[in-house]
Amino acid sequence: MVNKPETVYTIDMIIQKILDEEKQYDLSKIMSAYEFAAKAHANQFRSSGEPYITHPLAVSYILLEFGMDTDTICAAMLHDVVEDTDVTLDEIKKLFGQDVAMLVDGVTKLGKIPLFTKEEQQAENVRKILLAMSQDIRVIIIKLCDRLHNMRTLHYRPAAKQRNTALETMNIYAPIAHRLGMKTLKDEIEDLAFRYLDPYAYSEIEKMLQIRSDKREAFIDSIKKQIADRFRDAGFEHEPQIDGRVKSIYGIYKKAFMQGKSFDEIYDKYAVRIIVDTVFECYNALGIIHDMFRPIPNRFKDYIATPKANMYQSLHTTVIGREGIPFEVQIRTWEMHHTAEYGIAAHWKYKEGINGKDKLESRLAWIRQIIEAQQEADDVEEIVRTIKSDLSPEDIFAFTPKGDMITLPVGATIIDFAYAIHTQVGNKMKGAKVDGKLVSLDYQLTTGEIVEILTSSDPNHGPNRAWLDICKTNEAKSKIRSWFKKERREENITQGKAELEKEFKRNFMRVPEEDLPIFLAEDMKRHNCQSIDDFYAAIGYGGVILSRMMQRLKDKYQKYYAEPESPEPRVQNPDRKSSSGVIVEGQSNIIVKFAQCCNPLPGDDIVGFITKGHGVSVHKKDCSTYLNAMKNNTEPERWINVRWANTSSSAPTFKVTLDIVARENILIIADITKLMAELHIPLTNISVNMLKNGNANVFATINTAGVAQLNNIIARIKKFPDVISVDRS
């Protein structure tokens, strides 16, 4: 079915392909779509130098090989005209109908989205495709065939583009093709992507296959003949078809390089496929194979009784022939074979589309789960992470005590299993048994295990936040986030605010609370948060991941709160002391303010920075703003010497916040308040946040005369029996 990458497709090839097919096509409509697309792309060329129209023709030809219908072929002809020319969707709809216009719109990339990074832009385009394919699966079939032809001609693109496209193909389109059961397409785009992602390994495996090609073909032909001779008298109504194959290059790589096996240790690199008429004949053929060859223990899989999530069905067994070479045998019916090769597209190739709305919806339920996971996470890039993890080609099959099978990706835990049964089972889970034995919730399941979920009858029982770090599937993560989002808003706000403050402190960032809605406005918009409390709540339930945005926030902070601003104020008399208690050398009558990034106190080594219209900003000499400026030689002439004036009874006091971690004790606040009263230290604010480990994080803002007094206060607080640590925030 697969053509060579260098094939240049023509309209005559399309016409001949249609005439050769047994299906009925509206050739006049397809020709009209071709003529319209050819005119729209008239002055455009591919990187290969070929006219651009050769690409839509190639995609249309591949879709004909999959047996797709007239509207799909028309949409393939037109799939780039809206994105790359002046043609509008309304024109497409008027000329070719609503269905064709909808398919074209589904595969058309979004325009540049303001505020979005390249990764977020990619994720938004994937999200658009998934939303469209949830309405009509033909959208993704067109997109996959489009990607296949682009991969076949990727060698004409620049090296950086080759790698980026290959990576996107491997991470997004191959897993989707796998879930749709389109094995032939999946294997080819994986091999093509692998060639660009690891050319050395690709070349090595290709050489190994070439070196052994003669022996391999002779071996497979020998096995096929032995089986055919034995089957001839076995009573099959029709003679079974027997084919030989070699595992794909990327398939061998996954088995050998990624699992640490040698080339000769891969048991299923050689395979024989047997196609019969009925399920009964499948099991009959299996018995004959096991009688002819010695089966390898634990290498038998019955995907007829337990189909894969993509509806793949076959019997798999690995056996050893007289030559001592292990090989895999796959046994299936013709209907199973069509599904295995073409996946969901087989319904158009052999059955004129998918009949029955309920059947289609059950096949595409995973699309809704991916979209819902992204919405719960408030993070558009979640959609790409979900595809990479949840659509993994490797699945495990576990069972409920009643015998219901649950399919999960490799590495899935008890938590994933519980939520796969039902949302409420997951939310009420308190423990689990595997094969009758109690296990921890982070236990990773394997195929064949029987899992019993133990639930709580307490109406207030719910999931634990720590589960988000344990579970594997994004379906489980989405449902956990959803529970916290709906049931624990106030707790989420408190948790999220504490996490943001902690992350800001770790990065030496001090943004005034009243400035936060403006400072975070861009990120709030990204995550559809209408208020700062919504943003805190999203952090609290895991919808917003701070680590993914901190670099952007740090850059913004440097720009608005730490970056120098301006012309130098006029120099007058030297060494004049301001009311702030700081002497600015060489300046007089100048405003002094204390930088919020480091909050200097009397006794700290300090330095001044001349700002725009706001006098001198005083920083500690170990402040990251000052150190970075010196390291990068950023306007060194604007940094000036300042020093503390001699202290006196009239010296000003300075606000400082203490970050205190203590074991949970309701008296800790009373102890701190009492100490401040004894020392006659003004306590302007105190708050407590509970940490995940059960400890309390106390933030106490006080007025102090300087470092010496502050050190005394810290020493006194450290003596409290429940205090773990005290830091100057």
Coordinates of C-alpha atoms in Angstrom, one line a residue, residues 383-701:
I383 CA -3.7 18.0 25.8
V384 CA -0.2 17.1 24.3
R385 CA 1.0 15.5 27.5
T386 CA -2.2 13.4 27.7
I387 CA -1.8 12.1 24.2
K388 CA 1.9 11.2 24.9
S389 CA 1.0 9.3 28.1
D390 CA -2.6 8.0 27.9
L391 CA -2.4 6.8 24.2
S392 CA 0.7 4.8 24.8
P393 CA 1.0 1.8 22.4
E394 CA 1.7 -0.4 25.5
D395 CA -1.4 -1.2 27.6
I396 CA -2.1 -3.5 30.6
F397 CA -5.3 -5.3 31.2
A398 CA -6.6 -5.6 34.8
F399 CA -9.9 -7.0 36.0
T400 CA -12.6 -6.1 38.6
P401 CA -13.8 -8.9 40.9
K402 CA -16.8 -9.3 38.6
G403 CA -14.5 -9.9 35.7
D404 CA -14.9 -6.5 33.9
M405 CA -11.7 -5.7 32.1
I406 CA -10.1 -2.2 32.6
T407 CA -7.4 -1.1 30.0
L408 CA -4.7 1.2 31.3
P409 CA -1.3 2.4 30.1
V410 CA 1.8 0.7 31.5
G411 CA 2.7 2.2 34.8
A412 CA -0.9 2.9 35.9
T413 CA -1.7 2.6 39.6
I414 CA -4.5 1.7 41.8
I415 CA -5.8 5.3 41.7
D416 CA -6.0 5.1 37.9
F417 CA -7.9 1.8 38.1
A418 CA -10.4 3.3 40.5
Y419 CA -11.2 6.4 38.4
A420 CA -11.4 4.3 35.3
I421 CA -14.3 2.3 36.9
H422 CA -16.2 5.5 37.9
T423 CA -15.5 9.0 39.2
Q424 CA -17.2 8.3 42.5
V425 CA -15.3 5.0 43.0
G426 CA -12.1 7.0 42.8
N427 CA -13.3 9.8 45.0
K428 CA -14.5 7.4 47.7
M429 CA -11.5 5.1 47.6
K430 CA -9.7 4.4 50.8
G431 CA -7.6 1.3 49.8
A432 CA -7.4 -1.6 47.5
K433 CA -6.6 -5.3 47.2
V434 CA -4.8 -6.9 44.3
D435 CA -5.4 -10.7 44.0
G436 CA -6.8 -10.6 47.5
K437 CA -3.8 -8.8 49.1
L438 CA -3.8 -5.2 50.4
V439 CA -1.5 -2.9 48.4
S440 CA -0.5 0.7 48.6
L441 CA -2.2 3.2 46.3
D442 CA 1.0 3.7 44.3
Y443 CA 1.1 0.0 43.4
Q444 CA 1.7 -0.3 39.6
L445 CA -0.6 -2.8 38.0
T446 CA 0.3 -5.6 35.6
T447 CA -1.8 -7.5 33.1
G448 CA -4.1 -10.2 34.5
E449 CA -4.4 -8.9 38.1
I450 CA -7.8 -8.7 39.8
V451 CA -8.3 -5.5 41.7
E452 CA -10.8 -4.8 44.4
I453 CA -11.3 -1.1 45.3
L454 CA -12.2 -0.4 49.0
T455 CA -14.4 2.6 49.4
S456 CA -15.5 4.8 52.3
S457 CA -19.1 5.4 53.3
D458 CA -18.2 8.8 54.8
P459 CA -20.0 11.5 52.7
N460 CA -17.2 13.9 53.3
H461 CA -14.5 11.5 52.1
G462 CA -12.5 12.7 49.1
P463 CA -9.2 12.2 47.2
N464 CA -5.9 13.4 48.6
R465 CA -3.9 16.1 46.8
A466 CA -0.8 13.8 46.9
W467 CA -2.7 11.4 44.5
L468 CA -2.0 13.9 41.6
D469 CA 1.7 13.0 41.9
I470 CA 1.0 9.3 42.0
C471 CA -1.5 8.5 39.3
K472 CA -0.4 8.0 35.7
T473 CA -3.5 8.7 33.5
N474 CA -4.7 12.2 32.8
E475 CA -8.3 10.9 33.2
A476 CA -7.6 10.3 36.9
K477 CA -5.7 13.6 37.3
S478 CA -8.6 15.5 35.7
K479 CA -11.2 13.9 38.0
I480 CA -9.1 14.6 41.1
R481 CA -8.6 18.2 40.1
S482 CA -12.3 18.5 39.4
W483 CA -13.2 17.3 42.9
F484 CA -10.9 19.8 44.6
K485 CA -12.1 22.5 42.2
K486 CA -15.7 22.0 43.2
E487 CA -15.5 20.9 46.8
R488 CA -12.5 22.8 48.3
R489 CA -12.5 26.3 46.8
E490 CA -11.5 28.2 50.0
E491 CA -8.9 25.6 50.8
N492 CA -7.6 25.8 47.2
I493 CA -7.3 29.6 47.5
T494 CA -5.3 29.4 50.7
Q495 CA -3.1 26.6 49.3
G496 CA -2.5 28.4 46.0
K497 CA -1.6 31.7 47.7
A498 CA 0.9 30.0 50.0
E499 CA 2.5 28.1 47.0
L500 CA 2.8 31.4 45.0
E501 CA 4.3 33.2 48.0
K502 CA 6.7 30.4 48.5
E503 CA 7.8 30.3 44.9
F504 CA 8.2 34.1 44.8
K505 CA 10.3 33.9 47.9
R506 CA 12.5 31.2 46.5
N507 CA 13.1 33.4 43.4
F508 CA 13.7 36.5 45.5
M509 CA 10.6 38.2 44.1
R510 CA 8.6 40.7 46.1
V511 CA 5.5 42.0 44.3
P512 CA 3.2 44.2 46.4
E513 CA -0.1 42.4 47.0
E514 CA -2.1 45.2 45.5
D515 CA 0.0 44.8 42.3
L516 CA -0.5 41.1 41.9
P517 CA -3.7 41.2 39.7
I518 CA -1.9 43.4 37.2
F519 CA 1.4 41.5 37.4
L520 CA -0.3 38.2 36.9
A521 CA -2.9 39.5 34.4
E522 CA -1.4 37.7 31.4
D523 CA -1.2 34.4 33.1
M524 CA -4.7 34.7 34.6
K525 CA -6.0 35.3 31.0
R526 CA -4.1 32.2 29.7
H527 CA -5.8 30.0 32.3
N528 CA -9.3 31.7 32.1
C529 CA -9.2 33.1 35.6
Q530 CA -11.4 36.0 36.2
S531 CA -9.9 37.1 39.5
I532 CA -6.8 36.7 41.6
D533 CA -8.7 34.3 43.9
D534 CA -9.6 32.1 40.8
F535 CA -5.9 32.0 40.0
Y536 CA -4.9 31.1 43.6
A537 CA -7.6 28.3 43.5
A538 CA -6.3 27.0 40.2
I539 CA -2.8 26.7 41.7
G540 CA -4.3 25.0 44.7
Y541 CA -6.1 22.2 42.9
G542 CA -3.3 21.7 40.4
G543 CA -4.8 23.4 37.3
V544 CA -1.9 25.9 37.2
I545 CA 1.6 24.6 37.5
L546 CA 3.8 27.4 38.8
S547 CA 7.1 25.9 37.7
R548 CA 6.0 26.2 34.1
M549 CA 5.5 29.9 34.3
M550 CA 8.2 31.1 36.8
Q551 CA 10.9 31.9 34.2
R552 CA 8.4 34.2 32.4
L553 CA 7.4 35.8 35.7
K554 CA 11.0 36.3 36.8
D555 CA 11.8 38.0 33.5
K556 CA 8.7 40.3 34.0
Y557 CA 9.8 41.0 37.6
Q558 CA 13.2 42.1 36.5
K559 CA 11.7 44.4 33.9
Y560 CA 9.2 46.1 36.2
Y561 CA 10.6 45.9 39.7
A562 CA 14.4 45.6 39.5
E563 CA 15.4 47.1 36.2
P564 CA 17.0 50.6 36.2
E565 CA 14.8 53.3 35.0
S566 CA 16.4 56.6 34.1
P567 CA 18.4 59.8 34.1
E568 CA 20.4 60.7 37.1
P569 CA 19.1 63.4 39.5
R570 CA 21.0 66.6 39.8
V571 CA 24.1 66.3 42.1
Q572 CA 24.3 68.9 44.8
N573 CA 26.1 68.9 48.2
P574 CA 27.8 65.6 49.2
D575 CA 27.1 63.2 52.1
R576 CA 23.6 64.5 53.1
K577 CA 21.6 62.3 55.4
S578 CA 17.9 61.7 54.4
S579 CA 15.1 61.1 56.8
S580 CA 15.3 57.4 55.9
G581 CA 18.5 57.0 58.0
V582 CA 20.6 56.5 55.0
I583 CA 23.5 58.8 53.8
V584 CA 23.7 59.0 50.0
E585 CA 27.3 60.0 49.1
G586 CA 27.4 62.9 46.7
Q587 CA 23.7 63.6 46.8
S588 CA 21.4 65.9 48.8
N589 CA 17.6 66.5 49.0
I590 CA 16.9 63.2 47.4
I591 CA 14.2 60.6 48.0
V592 CA 15.4 57.3 49.4
K593 CA 13.4 54.1 49.1
F594 CA 14.2 50.6 50.1
A595 CA 14.1 47.9 47.4
Q596 CA 11.3 45.3 48.0
C597 CA 13.4 42.6 46.4
C598 CA 15.7 42.4 49.4
N599 CA 14.3 44.8 52.1
P600 CA 17.6 46.1 53.6
L601 CA 17.9 46.8 57.3
P602 CA 20.3 48.9 59.3
G603 CA 23.4 46.7 59.8
D604 CA 23.2 45.2 56.3
D605 CA 25.9 46.1 53.7
I606 CA 24.0 48.3 51.2
V607 CA 24.4 50.0 47.9
G608 CA 22.2 52.6 46.0
F609 CA 20.7 52.7 42.6
I610 CA 19.7 56.0 40.9
T611 CA 16.1 55.5 39.5
K612 CA 14.0 57.5 37.2
G613 CA 12.2 60.3 39.1
H614 CA 12.1 58.2 42.4
G615 CA 15.5 59.1 43.9
V616 CA 17.7 56.3 45.1
S617 CA 16.7 52.7 45.6
V618 CA 18.7 51.0 48.4
H619 CA 19.6 47.4 48.0
K620 CA 21.6 44.9 50.1
K621 CA 24.9 44.1 48.5
D622 CA 24.1 40.4 48.4
C623 CA 20.8 41.2 46.6
S624 CA 20.4 39.2 43.3
T625 CA 19.4 42.4 41.5
Y626 CA 22.7 44.1 42.4
L627 CA 24.8 41.0 41.9
N628 CA 23.3 40.3 38.4
A629 CA 23.9 44.0 37.4
M630 CA 27.5 43.7 38.4
K631 CA 28.0 40.4 36.7
N632 CA 26.4 41.6 33.5
N633 CA 28.0 45.1 33.7
T634 CA 24.5 46.6 33.5
E635 CA 24.8 50.5 33.7
P636 CA 27.4 50.4 36.5
E637 CA 27.5 54.2 36.6
R638 CA 24.0 54.3 38.2
W639 CA 25.1 52.2 41.2
I640 CA 26.4 54.6 44.0
N641 CA 27.7 54.3 47.5
V642 CA 25.3 54.7 50.4
R643 CA 25.7 54.0 54.1
W644 CA 23.6 53.9 57.2
A645 CA 23.6 57.0 59.4
N646 CA 24.5 56.7 63.1
T647 CA 21.5 55.4 64.9
S648 CA 19.7 57.4 67.5
S649 CA 16.5 57.4 69.4
S650 CA 14.8 59.1 66.5
A651 CA 16.0 56.6 63.9
P652 CA 13.3 55.1 61.7
T653 CA 12.1 51.6 62.0
F654 CA 11.8 49.1 59.1
K655 CA 9.2 46.5 58.2
V656 CA 10.4 42.9 57.9
T657 CA 8.6 39.6 57.5
L658 CA 9.7 36.5 59.4
D659 CA 9.1 33.1 57.7
I660 CA 8.5 30.7 60.6
V661 CA 8.0 26.9 60.2
A662 CA 6.6 25.1 63.2
R663 CA 4.9 21.9 64.2
E664 CA 1.2 22.3 64.2
N665 CA 0.3 24.1 67.5
I666 CA -2.5 26.5 67.9
L667 CA -0.5 28.4 70.6
I668 CA 2.3 29.3 68.2
I669 CA 0.6 32.6 67.2
A670 CA -0.1 33.5 70.9
D671 CA 3.6 32.8 71.7
I672 CA 4.8 35.1 68.9
T673 CA 2.4 37.8 69.9
K674 CA 3.4 37.7 73.5
L675 CA 7.1 37.9 72.7
M676 CA 6.6 40.9 70.5
A677 CA 4.7 42.7 73.3
E678 CA 7.5 41.9 75.8
L679 CA 10.1 43.3 73.5
H680 CA 7.9 46.3 72.5
I681 CA 8.2 45.4 68.9
P682 CA 5.2 46.5 66.7
L683 CA 3.6 43.4 65.1
T684 CA 1.7 44.7 62.0
N685 CA 0.5 41.4 60.5
I686 CA 0.5 37.7 61.1
S687 CA -0.9 34.8 59.1
V688 CA -0.7 31.0 59.0
N689 CA -0.7 28.5 56.2
M690 CA -0.9 24.8 56.7
L691 CA 1.7 22.8 54.8
K692 CA 1.0 19.4 53.2
N693 CA 3.2 17.6 55.7
G694 CA 1.1 18.9 58.6
N695 CA 3.4 21.7 59.7
A696 CA 2.4 25.3 60.0
N697 CA 4.0 28.2 58.0
V698 CA 3.7 31.4 60.0
F699 CA 4.4 34.8 58.4
A700 CA 4.9 37.6 60.9
T701 CA 5.5 41.2 59.8

